[in-house]
Amino acid sequence: MKLDLEALAALDAVVSHGSFARAAESLHKVTSAVSYQVKKLEEQLSLTLLDRSAYRVKLTPAGEAVLAEGRRLLRQAYQLEALAQQLASGWEARLLVVVDGILPLADTLQALKTLADEGVPTRVQLKIEFLRGVQYRFEKEQADLMLVKAYEPSNQMQAEPLKEIECVLCVAPTHALALLSGPVSLDDLQAHVELSVQDSSERGGHDGAGDSRRFGGERVFYLSGFVAKRQALLMGMGFGWMPRYLVGEALAAGQLLELAYAGGSRFRFTPWLVQSLDRPAGRARQRLMQLLAGSS
């Protein structure tokens, strides 16, 4: 059976306005057309939906049940129609964004909140990956944007720099490395457990907050993300690089210490906002890029 949404709208109007004439006026139709639509709906459903015996028409019990469900269908139809109009005006149906887990997630979430507050109809999916896993996911799933620490450029990508991130070499104050006097040497570091974040690509690997920042010791614990790595540092399990925005409070409170490494205990890197050029950027991608670039 093909359900006529216009007939449901006619039934809704008749009940809301109390008569066929007023319903017809609200729908900009003649009264006979509205009456015909409701009658046809009753025939399709084999139900009497309206009690016409009184001056003011009213729903039968069957009509009440049908109209309650019909109004839900009408709302969904109106929403679908509005969505189609928005998509036709340049809004994408879907955006996939891949973010490197070393970067501040708050900036991305704030940008997405702004999109939601602005009523953007596009469905956005956010995925967190690490190291080479960011570009691997970006390419494999044909994502629209990635926020990444480092990437392999190509002609199918366009990138712009974001705000610099500072990383600090951290250790718990109770750890043996923190108790050494004077600058810590590479040999000292290699004698202890280094904490790292696992590369989320199929190739695997390590972070060191960057492959070139590994210290080359035999004992390395690979963790699933920087939140877990921070917890492991606080527990004194080992030492490792951390983005400063994640450990600033712990450093200020003395829960973590900046390790006095002779080779340097800090470095900065510039992350990148990268978009795919495989397909034109729609309004949602353009707006999201504007928000993300603005947060830098």
PDB file of C-alpha atoms in Angstrom:
ATOM      1  CA  MET A   1       0.000   0.000   0.000  1.00  0.00           C
ATOM      2  CA  LYS A   2       1.284   3.446  -0.904  1.00  0.00           C
ATOM      3  CA  LEU A   3       0.515   5.855   1.904  1.00  0.00           C
ATOM      4  CA  ASP A   4      -0.351   9.371   0.721  1.00  0.00           C
ATOM      5  CA  LEU A   5       1.429  11.935   2.882  1.00  0.00           C
ATOM      6  CA  GLU A   6      -0.724  14.723   1.437  1.00  0.00           C
ATOM      7  CA  ALA A   7      -3.819  12.843   2.618  1.00  0.00           C
ATOM      8  CA  LEU A   8      -2.310  12.577   6.106  1.00  0.00           C
ATOM      9  CA  ALA A   9      -1.599  16.303   6.018  1.00  0.00           C
ATOM     10  CA  ALA A  10      -5.210  16.914   4.985  1.00  0.00           C
ATOM     11  CA  LEU A  11      -6.493  14.791   7.876  1.00  0.00           C
ATOM     12  CA  ASP A  12      -4.217  16.656  10.281  1.00  0.00           C
ATOM     13  CA  ALA A  13      -5.475  20.013   9.000  1.00  0.00           C
ATOM     14  CA  VAL A  14      -9.145  19.006   9.288  1.00  0.00           C
ATOM     15  CA  VAL A  15      -8.688  17.916  12.893  1.00  0.00           C
ATOM     16  CA  SER A  16      -6.543  20.936  13.803  1.00  0.00           C
ATOM     17  CA  HIS A  17      -8.980  23.482  12.279  1.00  0.00           C
ATOM     18  CA  GLY A  18     -12.225  21.688  13.072  1.00  0.00           C
ATOM     19  CA  SER A  19     -13.753  21.675   9.584  1.00  0.00           C
ATOM     20  CA  PHE A  20     -13.009  20.832   5.981  1.00  0.00           C
ATOM     21  CA  ALA A  21     -13.499  24.436   4.898  1.00  0.00           C
ATOM     22  CA  ARG A  22     -10.955  25.859   7.323  1.00  0.00           C
ATOM     23  CA  ALA A  23      -8.551  23.021   6.569  1.00  0.00           C
ATOM     24  CA  ALA A  24      -8.856  23.760   2.848  1.00  0.00           C
ATOM     25  CA  GLU A  25      -8.152  27.426   3.475  1.00  0.00           C
ATOM     26  CA  SER A  26      -5.005  26.616   5.467  1.00  0.00           C
ATOM     27  CA  LEU A  27      -3.792  24.233   2.753  1.00  0.00           C
ATOM     28  CA  HIS A  28      -4.691  26.636  -0.072  1.00  0.00           C
ATOM     29  CA  LYS A  29      -7.001  24.066  -1.638  1.00  0.00           C
ATOM     30  CA  VAL A  30     -10.696  23.815  -2.392  1.00  0.00           C
ATOM     31  CA  THR A  31     -12.859  22.090   0.207  1.00  0.00           C
ATOM     32  CA  SER A  32     -13.838  19.260  -2.108  1.00  0.00           C
ATOM     33  CA  ALA A  33     -10.169  18.364  -2.698  1.00  0.00           C
ATOM     34  CA  VAL A  34      -9.480  18.071   1.031  1.00  0.00           C
ATOM     35  CA  SER A  35     -12.637  16.016   1.556  1.00  0.00           C
ATOM     36  CA  TYR A  36     -11.648  13.711  -1.306  1.00  0.00           C
ATOM     37  CA  GLN A  37      -8.139  13.176   0.096  1.00  0.00           C
ATOM     38  CA  VAL A  38      -9.430  12.203   3.537  1.00  0.00           C
ATOM     39  CA  LYS A  39     -12.079   9.911   2.080  1.00  0.00           C
ATOM     40  CA  LYS A  40      -9.487   8.240  -0.145  1.00  0.00           C
ATOM     41  CA  LEU A  41      -7.247   7.690   2.891  1.00  0.00           C
ATOM     42  CA  GLU A  42     -10.112   6.023   4.741  1.00  0.00           C
ATOM     43  CA  GLU A  43     -10.702   3.748   1.761  1.00  0.00           C
ATOM     44  CA  GLN A  44      -7.027   2.835   1.535  1.00  0.00           C
ATOM     45  CA  LEU A  45      -6.926   1.920   5.225  1.00  0.00           C
ATOM     46  CA  SER A  46     -10.432   0.414   5.297  1.00  0.00           C
ATOM     47  CA  LEU A  47     -11.102   2.528   8.391  1.00  0.00           C
ATOM     48  CA  THR A  48     -13.435   5.351   9.357  1.00  0.00           C
ATOM     49  CA  LEU A  49     -11.102   8.057  10.604  1.00  0.00           C
ATOM     50  CA  LEU A  50     -13.548  10.947  11.143  1.00  0.00           C
ATOM     51  CA  ASP A  51     -16.904  11.189  12.846  1.00  0.00           C
ATOM     52  CA  ARG A  52     -18.853  13.553  10.622  1.00  0.00           C
ATOM     53  CA  SER A  53     -22.154  13.347  12.478  1.00  0.00           C
ATOM     54  CA  ALA A  54     -21.674  16.570  14.448  1.00  0.00           C
ATOM     55  CA  TYR A  55     -21.117  20.152  13.264  1.00  0.00           C
ATOM     56  CA  ARG A  56     -17.437  19.943  14.196  1.00  0.00           C
ATOM     57  CA  VAL A  57     -15.760  16.812  12.838  1.00  0.00           C
ATOM     58  CA  LYS A  58     -13.768  14.739  15.283  1.00  0.00           C
ATOM     59  CA  LEU A  59     -11.570  11.693  15.151  1.00  0.00           C
ATOM     60  CA  THR A  60     -12.830   8.193  15.717  1.00  0.00           C
ATOM     61  CA  PRO A  61     -10.708   5.980  18.024  1.00  0.00           C
ATOM     62  CA  ALA A  62      -9.109   4.479  14.910  1.00  0.00           C
ATOM     63  CA  GLY A  63      -8.545   7.970  13.556  1.00  0.00           C
ATOM     64  CA  GLU A  64      -6.752   9.021  16.750  1.00  0.00           C
ATOM     65  CA  ALA A  65      -4.312   6.127  16.429  1.00  0.00           C
ATOM     66  CA  VAL A  66      -3.724   6.716  12.720  1.00  0.00           C
ATOM     67  CA  LEU A  67      -3.235  10.472  13.093  1.00  0.00           C
ATOM     68  CA  ALA A  68      -0.799  10.076  15.986  1.00  0.00           C
ATOM     69  CA  GLU A  69       1.411   7.878  13.838  1.00  0.00           C
ATOM     70  CA  GLY A  70       0.707   9.981  10.764  1.00  0.00           C
ATOM     71  CA  ARG A  71       1.938  13.142  12.460  1.00  0.00           C
ATOM     72  CA  ARG A  72       5.209  11.372  13.269  1.00  0.00           C
ATOM     73  CA  LEU A  73       5.572  10.420   9.610  1.00  0.00           C
ATOM     74  CA  LEU A  74       4.767  13.977   8.527  1.00  0.00           C
ATOM     75  CA  ARG A  75       7.443  15.395  10.840  1.00  0.00           C
ATOM     76  CA  GLN A  76       9.987  12.974   9.399  1.00  0.00           C
ATOM     77  CA  ALA A  77       8.921  13.845   5.860  1.00  0.00           C
ATOM     78  CA  TYR A  78       9.271  17.571   6.535  1.00  0.00           C
ATOM     79  CA  GLN A  79      12.708  16.974   8.075  1.00  0.00           C
ATOM     80  CA  LEU A  80      13.743  14.886   5.062  1.00  0.00           C
ATOM     81  CA  GLU A  81      12.523  17.573   2.694  1.00  0.00           C
ATOM     82  CA  ALA A  82      14.437  20.243   4.605  1.00  0.00           C
ATOM     83  CA  LEU A  83      17.571  18.073   4.603  1.00  0.00           C
ATOM     84  CA  ALA A  84      17.287  17.513   0.857  1.00  0.00           C
ATOM     85  CA  GLN A  85      16.994  21.252   0.289  1.00  0.00           C
ATOM     86  CA  GLN A  86      20.073  21.864   2.442  1.00  0.00           C
ATOM     87  CA  LEU A  87      22.089  19.173   0.649  1.00  0.00           C
ATOM     88  CA  ALA A  88      21.028  20.583  -2.694  1.00  0.00           C
ATOM     89  CA  SER A  89      22.329  23.973  -1.580  1.00  0.00           C
ATOM     90  CA  GLY A  90      25.865  22.621  -1.060  1.00  0.00           C
ATOM     91  CA  TRP A  91      25.879  20.942   2.351  1.00  0.00           C
ATOM     92  CA  GLU A  92      27.527  17.516   2.289  1.00  0.00           C
ATOM     93  CA  ALA A  93      25.682  14.475   3.582  1.00  0.00           C
ATOM     94  CA  ARG A  94      28.752  13.308   5.509  1.00  0.00           C
ATOM     95  CA  LEU A  95      32.197  14.446   6.637  1.00  0.00           C
ATOM     96  CA  LEU A  96      34.922  12.156   7.981  1.00  0.00           C
ATOM     97  CA  VAL A  97      37.652  13.820  10.046  1.00  0.00           C
ATOM     98  CA  VAL A  98      40.754  11.983  11.297  1.00  0.00           C
ATOM     99  CA  VAL A  99      42.712  13.555  14.164  1.00  0.00           C
ATOM    100  CA  ASP A 100      46.137  12.681  15.536  1.00  0.00           C
ATOM    101  CA  GLY A 101      45.773  11.779  19.215  1.00  0.00           C
ATOM    102  CA  ILE A 102      48.728  13.950  20.187  1.00  0.00           C
ATOM    103  CA  LEU A 103      46.790  17.101  19.246  1.00  0.00           C
ATOM    104  CA  PRO A 104      44.360  18.966  21.541  1.00  0.00           C
ATOM    105  CA  LEU A 105      40.949  17.415  20.974  1.00  0.00           C
ATOM    106  CA  ALA A 106      39.172  20.344  22.639  1.00  0.00           C
ATOM    107  CA  ASP A 107      39.779  22.616  19.628  1.00  0.00           C
ATOM    108  CA  THR A 108      38.224  20.105  17.239  1.00  0.00           C
ATOM    109  CA  LEU A 109      35.262  19.425  19.529  1.00  0.00           C
ATOM    110  CA  GLN A 110      34.614  23.156  19.901  1.00  0.00           C
ATOM    111  CA  ALA A 111      34.576  23.511  16.122  1.00  0.00           C
ATOM    112  CA  LEU A 112      32.099  20.637  15.845  1.00  0.00           C
ATOM    113  CA  LYS A 113      29.942  22.200  18.570  1.00  0.00           C
ATOM    114  CA  THR A 114      29.840  25.412  16.565  1.00  0.00           C
ATOM    115  CA  LEU A 115      28.672  23.461  13.517  1.00  0.00           C
ATOM    116  CA  ALA A 116      25.926  21.899  15.623  1.00  0.00           C
ATOM    117  CA  ASP A 117      24.908  25.257  17.091  1.00  0.00           C
ATOM    118  CA  GLU A 118      24.707  26.689  13.569  1.00  0.00           C
ATOM    119  CA  GLY A 119      22.342  23.899  12.514  1.00  0.00           C
ATOM    120  CA  VAL A 120      24.647  22.434   9.861  1.00  0.00           C
ATOM    121  CA  PRO A 121      22.847  19.332   8.513  1.00  0.00           C
ATOM    122  CA  THR A 122      25.994  17.369   7.665  1.00  0.00           C
ATOM    123  CA  ARG A 123      26.734  14.233   9.657  1.00  0.00           C
ATOM    124  CA  VAL A 124      30.307  14.372  10.980  1.00  0.00           C
ATOM    125  CA  GLN A 125      32.350  11.352  12.037  1.00  0.00           C
ATOM    126  CA  LEU A 126      35.508  11.915  14.078  1.00  0.00           C
ATOM    127  CA  LYS A 127      38.221   9.274  14.374  1.00  0.00           C
ATOM    128  CA  ILE A 128      41.343   9.381  16.561  1.00  0.00           C
ATOM    129  CA  GLU A 129      44.502   7.718  15.257  1.00  0.00           C
ATOM    130  CA  PHE A 130      48.224   7.932  16.015  1.00  0.00           C
ATOM    131  CA  LEU A 131      51.315   8.620  13.916  1.00  0.00           C
ATOM    132  CA  ARG A 132      51.170   6.946  10.493  1.00  0.00           C
ATOM    133  CA  GLY A 133      47.730   5.632  11.398  1.00  0.00           C
ATOM    134  CA  VAL A 134      46.301   9.117  10.804  1.00  0.00           C
ATOM    135  CA  GLN A 135      47.229   9.254   7.121  1.00  0.00           C
ATOM    136  CA  TYR A 136      46.557   5.526   6.725  1.00  0.00           C
ATOM    137  CA  ARG A 137      42.960   6.018   7.933  1.00  0.00           C
ATOM    138  CA  PHE A 138      42.602   9.239   5.946  1.00  0.00           C
ATOM    139  CA  GLU A 139      43.531   7.511   2.699  1.00  0.00           C
ATOM    140  CA  LYS A 140      41.863   4.145   3.326  1.00  0.00           C
ATOM    141  CA  GLU A 141      38.460   5.602   4.234  1.00  0.00           C
ATOM    142  CA  GLN A 142      38.687   8.556   1.832  1.00  0.00           C
ATOM    143  CA  ALA A 143      38.266  11.025   4.669  1.00  0.00           C
ATOM    144  CA  ASP A 144      37.727  14.724   4.077  1.00  0.00           C
ATOM    145  CA  LEU A 145      40.090  16.243   6.639  1.00  0.00           C
ATOM    146  CA  MET A 146      42.920  15.214   8.894  1.00  0.00           C
ATOM    147  CA  LEU A 147      44.697  17.042  11.676  1.00  0.00           C
ATOM    148  CA  VAL A 148      48.103  15.458  11.814  1.00  0.00           C
ATOM    149  CA  LYS A 149      51.549  15.855  13.366  1.00  0.00           C
ATOM    150  CA  ALA A 150      53.356  14.775  10.210  1.00  0.00           C
ATOM    151  CA  TYR A 151      52.221  13.435   6.862  1.00  0.00           C
ATOM    152  CA  GLU A 152      53.440  12.429   3.419  1.00  0.00           C
ATOM    153  CA  PRO A 153      52.361  15.193   0.985  1.00  0.00           C
ATOM    154  CA  SER A 154      50.742  14.396  -2.355  1.00  0.00           C
ATOM    155  CA  ASN A 155      49.066  16.220  -5.226  1.00  0.00           C
ATOM    156  CA  GLN A 156      45.704  15.079  -3.870  1.00  0.00           C
ATOM    157  CA  MET A 157      46.136  16.945  -0.595  1.00  0.00           C
ATOM    158  CA  GLN A 158      46.212  20.556   0.493  1.00  0.00           C
ATOM    159  CA  ALA A 159      47.620  21.506   3.887  1.00  0.00           C
ATOM    160  CA  GLU A 160      47.893  24.538   6.112  1.00  0.00           C
ATOM    161  CA  PRO A 161      49.881  24.873   9.348  1.00  0.00           C
ATOM    162  CA  LEU A 162      48.212  25.079  12.751  1.00  0.00           C
ATOM    163  CA  LYS A 163      49.386  26.377  16.112  1.00  0.00           C
ATOM    164  CA  GLU A 164      52.656  24.905  17.387  1.00  0.00           C
ATOM    165  CA  ILE A 165      52.571  22.181  20.039  1.00  0.00           C
ATOM    166  CA  GLU A 166      55.266  21.920  22.709  1.00  0.00           C
ATOM    167  CA  CYS A 167      56.326  18.538  24.085  1.00  0.00           C
ATOM    168  CA  VAL A 168      58.095  17.931  27.386  1.00  0.00           C
ATOM    169  CA  LEU A 169      60.149  14.962  28.539  1.00  0.00           C
ATOM    170  CA  CYS A 170      58.419  13.877  31.751  1.00  0.00           C
ATOM    171  CA  VAL A 171      58.961  11.561  34.672  1.00  0.00           C
ATOM    172  CA  ALA A 172      57.363  11.062  38.085  1.00  0.00           C
ATOM    173  CA  PRO A 173      59.243  12.641  41.036  1.00  0.00           C
ATOM    174  CA  THR A 174      59.570   9.204  42.642  1.00  0.00           C
ATOM    175  CA  HIS A 175      61.191   7.617  39.572  1.00  0.00           C
ATOM    176  CA  ALA A 176      64.884   6.718  39.761  1.00  0.00           C
ATOM    177  CA  LEU A 177      65.716   9.110  36.896  1.00  0.00           C
ATOM    178  CA  ALA A 178      64.319  12.032  38.887  1.00  0.00           C
ATOM    179  CA  LEU A 179      66.655  11.239  41.767  1.00  0.00           C
ATOM    180  CA  LEU A 180      69.847  11.477  39.718  1.00  0.00           C
ATOM    181  CA  SER A 181      72.022  14.520  40.296  1.00  0.00           C
ATOM    182  CA  GLY A 182      72.909  16.673  37.311  1.00  0.00           C
ATOM    183  CA  PRO A 183      71.778  16.268  33.699  1.00  0.00           C
ATOM    184  CA  VAL A 184      70.537  12.814  32.694  1.00  0.00           C
ATOM    185  CA  SER A 185      72.534  11.122  29.926  1.00  0.00           C
ATOM    186  CA  LEU A 186      71.316   8.944  27.066  1.00  0.00           C
ATOM    187  CA  ASP A 187      72.806   5.909  28.824  1.00  0.00           C
ATOM    188  CA  ASP A 188      70.749   6.772  31.915  1.00  0.00           C
ATOM    189  CA  LEU A 189      67.538   6.904  29.846  1.00  0.00           C
ATOM    190  CA  GLN A 190      68.302   3.663  28.030  1.00  0.00           C
ATOM    191  CA  ALA A 191      68.601   1.863  31.353  1.00  0.00           C
ATOM    192  CA  HIS A 192      64.932   2.547  32.151  1.00  0.00           C
ATOM    193  CA  VAL A 193      61.507   1.889  30.636  1.00  0.00           C
ATOM    194  CA  GLU A 194      60.468   4.352  27.955  1.00  0.00           C
ATOM    195  CA  LEU A 195      56.719   4.957  27.588  1.00  0.00           C
ATOM    196  CA  SER A 196      55.411   5.316  24.057  1.00  0.00           C
ATOM    197  CA  VAL A 197      52.137   5.376  22.100  1.00  0.00           C
ATOM    198  CA  GLN A 198      51.524   2.680  19.519  1.00  0.00           C
ATOM    199  CA  ASP A 199      51.297   3.638  15.871  1.00  0.00           C
ATOM    200  CA  SER A 200      47.710   2.849  14.845  1.00  0.00           C
ATOM    201  CA  SER A 201      48.515   2.009  11.229  1.00  0.00           C
ATOM    202  CA  GLU A 202      48.790  -1.603  10.124  1.00  0.00           C
ATOM    203  CA  ARG A 203      52.559  -1.180   9.998  1.00  0.00           C
ATOM    204  CA  GLY A 204      52.727  -0.460  13.721  1.00  0.00           C
ATOM    205  CA  GLY A 205      55.558   1.434  15.384  1.00  0.00           C
ATOM    206  CA  HIS A 206      56.126   3.933  18.151  1.00  0.00           C
ATOM    207  CA  ASP A 207      55.620   7.566  18.919  1.00  0.00           C
ATOM    208  CA  GLY A 208      58.321   9.135  21.049  1.00  0.00           C
ATOM    209  CA  ALA A 209      56.033  12.060  20.189  1.00  0.00           C
ATOM    210  CA  GLY A 210      57.778  11.541  16.842  1.00  0.00           C
ATOM    211  CA  ASP A 211      59.847   8.598  15.560  1.00  0.00           C
ATOM    212  CA  SER A 212      63.084  10.569  15.626  1.00  0.00           C
ATOM    213  CA  ARG A 213      62.585  11.251  19.338  1.00  0.00           C
ATOM    214  CA  ARG A 214      62.945   7.658  20.516  1.00  0.00           C
ATOM    215  CA  PHE A 215      65.875   6.993  22.835  1.00  0.00           C
ATOM    216  CA  GLY A 216      66.769   3.507  21.643  1.00  0.00           C
ATOM    217  CA  GLY A 217      66.509   1.581  24.911  1.00  0.00           C
ATOM    218  CA  GLU A 218      65.567  -2.083  25.006  1.00  0.00           C
ATOM    219  CA  ARG A 219      62.575  -1.668  27.317  1.00  0.00           C
ATOM    220  CA  VAL A 220      59.603   0.155  25.830  1.00  0.00           C
ATOM    221  CA  PHE A 221      55.966   0.039  26.941  1.00  0.00           C
ATOM    222  CA  TYR A 222      53.527   0.848  24.124  1.00  0.00           C
ATOM    223  CA  LEU A 223      50.228   2.365  25.247  1.00  0.00           C
ATOM    224  CA  SER A 224      46.949   2.985  23.438  1.00  0.00           C
ATOM    225  CA  GLY A 225      46.947   6.778  23.726  1.00  0.00           C
ATOM    226  CA  PHE A 226      48.288   9.814  25.539  1.00  0.00           C
ATOM    227  CA  VAL A 227      45.749   9.671  28.355  1.00  0.00           C
ATOM    228  CA  ALA A 228      46.992   6.182  29.232  1.00  0.00           C
ATOM    229  CA  LYS A 229      50.576   7.358  28.811  1.00  0.00           C
ATOM    230  CA  ARG A 230      49.976  10.249  31.209  1.00  0.00           C
ATOM    231  CA  GLN A 231      48.554   7.844  33.791  1.00  0.00           C
ATOM    232  CA  ALA A 232      51.547   5.537  33.403  1.00  0.00           C
ATOM    233  CA  LEU A 233      53.919   8.473  33.922  1.00  0.00           C
ATOM    234  CA  LEU A 234      52.063   9.528  37.068  1.00  0.00           C
ATOM    235  CA  MET A 235      52.421   5.973  38.377  1.00  0.00           C
ATOM    236  CA  GLY A 236      56.184   6.086  37.862  1.00  0.00           C
ATOM    237  CA  MET A 237      56.212   3.291  35.277  1.00  0.00           C
ATOM    238  CA  GLY A 238      58.767   5.046  33.104  1.00  0.00           C
ATOM    239  CA  PHE A 239      59.644   8.269  31.279  1.00  0.00           C
ATOM    240  CA  GLY A 240      58.437   9.747  28.010  1.00  0.00           C
ATOM    241  CA  TRP A 241      57.518  12.721  25.853  1.00  0.00           C
ATOM    242  CA  MET A 242      54.144  14.354  26.443  1.00  0.00           C
ATOM    243  CA  PRO A 243      52.382  17.321  24.825  1.00  0.00           C
ATOM    244  CA  ARG A 244      52.578  20.123  27.348  1.00  0.00           C
ATOM    245  CA  TYR A 245      48.845  20.898  27.246  1.00  0.00           C
ATOM    246  CA  LEU A 246      48.175  17.436  28.734  1.00  0.00           C
ATOM    247  CA  VAL A 247      50.698  17.635  31.563  1.00  0.00           C
ATOM    248  CA  GLY A 248      50.877  21.343  32.395  1.00  0.00           C
ATOM    249  CA  GLU A 249      48.796  21.015  35.572  1.00  0.00           C
ATOM    250  CA  ALA A 250      50.662  17.898  36.709  1.00  0.00           C
ATOM    251  CA  LEU A 251      53.999  19.681  36.196  1.00  0.00           C
ATOM    252  CA  ALA A 252      52.789  22.737  38.094  1.00  0.00           C
ATOM    253  CA  ALA A 253      51.560  20.561  40.956  1.00  0.00           C
ATOM    254  CA  GLY A 254      54.790  18.574  41.152  1.00  0.00           C
ATOM    255  CA  GLN A 255      53.052  15.326  40.185  1.00  0.00           C
ATOM    256  CA  LEU A 256      55.386  15.135  37.194  1.00  0.00           C
ATOM    257  CA  LEU A 257      58.819  16.627  36.597  1.00  0.00           C
ATOM    258  CA  GLU A 258      60.530  17.848  33.464  1.00  0.00           C
ATOM    259  CA  LEU A 259      63.449  15.485  33.059  1.00  0.00           C
ATOM    260  CA  ALA A 260      66.795  17.287  32.899  1.00  0.00           C
ATOM    261  CA  TYR A 261      68.083  15.418  29.847  1.00  0.00           C
ATOM    262  CA  ALA A 262      71.436  16.579  28.489  1.00  0.00           C
ATOM    263  CA  GLY A 263      70.113  16.360  24.931  1.00  0.00           C
ATOM    264  CA  GLY A 264      67.187  18.661  25.651  1.00  0.00           C
ATOM    265  CA  SER A 265      63.892  18.180  27.459  1.00  0.00           C
ATOM    266  CA  ARG A 266      61.566  20.099  25.120  1.00  0.00           C
ATOM    267  CA  PHE A 267      60.751  20.376  21.442  1.00  0.00           C
ATOM    268  CA  ARG A 268      58.030  21.951  19.327  1.00  0.00           C
ATOM    269  CA  PHE A 269      56.302  20.808  16.185  1.00  0.00           C
ATOM    270  CA  THR A 270      53.798  22.320  13.782  1.00  0.00           C
ATOM    271  CA  PRO A 271      50.698  20.198  13.120  1.00  0.00           C
ATOM    272  CA  TRP A 272      48.830  20.385   9.834  1.00  0.00           C
ATOM    273  CA  LEU A 273      45.232  20.678   8.751  1.00  0.00           C
ATOM    274  CA  VAL A 274      45.023  18.618   5.556  1.00  0.00           C
ATOM    275  CA  GLN A 275      42.087  18.303   3.177  1.00  0.00           C
ATOM    276  CA  SER A 276      41.512  15.883   0.353  1.00  0.00           C
ATOM    277  CA  LEU A 277      41.368  17.304  -3.162  1.00  0.00           C
ATOM    278  CA  ASP A 278      39.725  14.177  -4.598  1.00  0.00           C
ATOM    279  CA  ARG A 279      36.352  15.924  -4.482  1.00  0.00           C
ATOM    280  CA  PRO A 280      35.282  19.566  -4.139  1.00  0.00           C
ATOM    281  CA  ALA A 281      34.870  20.922  -0.629  1.00  0.00           C
ATOM    282  CA  GLY A 282      31.242  21.500   0.302  1.00  0.00           C
ATOM    283  CA  ARG A 283      29.930  24.110   2.688  1.00  0.00           C
ATOM    284  CA  ALA A 284      30.379  21.975   5.815  1.00  0.00           C
ATOM    285  CA  ARG A 285      34.024  21.189   5.074  1.00  0.00           C
ATOM    286  CA  GLN A 286      34.753  24.807   4.245  1.00  0.00           C
ATOM    287  CA  ARG A 287      33.130  25.988   7.470  1.00  0.00           C
ATOM    288  CA  LEU A 288      34.888  23.360   9.575  1.00  0.00           C
ATOM    289  CA  MET A 289      38.265  24.262   8.076  1.00  0.00           C
ATOM    290  CA  GLN A 290      37.585  27.905   8.817  1.00  0.00           C
ATOM    291  CA  LEU A 291      36.802  27.084  12.447  1.00  0.00           C
ATOM    292  CA  LEU A 292      39.816  24.803  12.888  1.00  0.00           C
ATOM    293  CA  ALA A 293      42.209  27.274  11.292  1.00  0.00           C
ATOM    294  CA  GLY A 294      40.748  30.029  13.443  1.00  0.00           C
ATOM    295  CA  SER A 295      41.356  28.078  16.636  1.00  0.00           C
ATOM    296  CA  SER A 296      45.082  28.096  15.854  1.00  0.00           C
TER     297      SER A 296
END
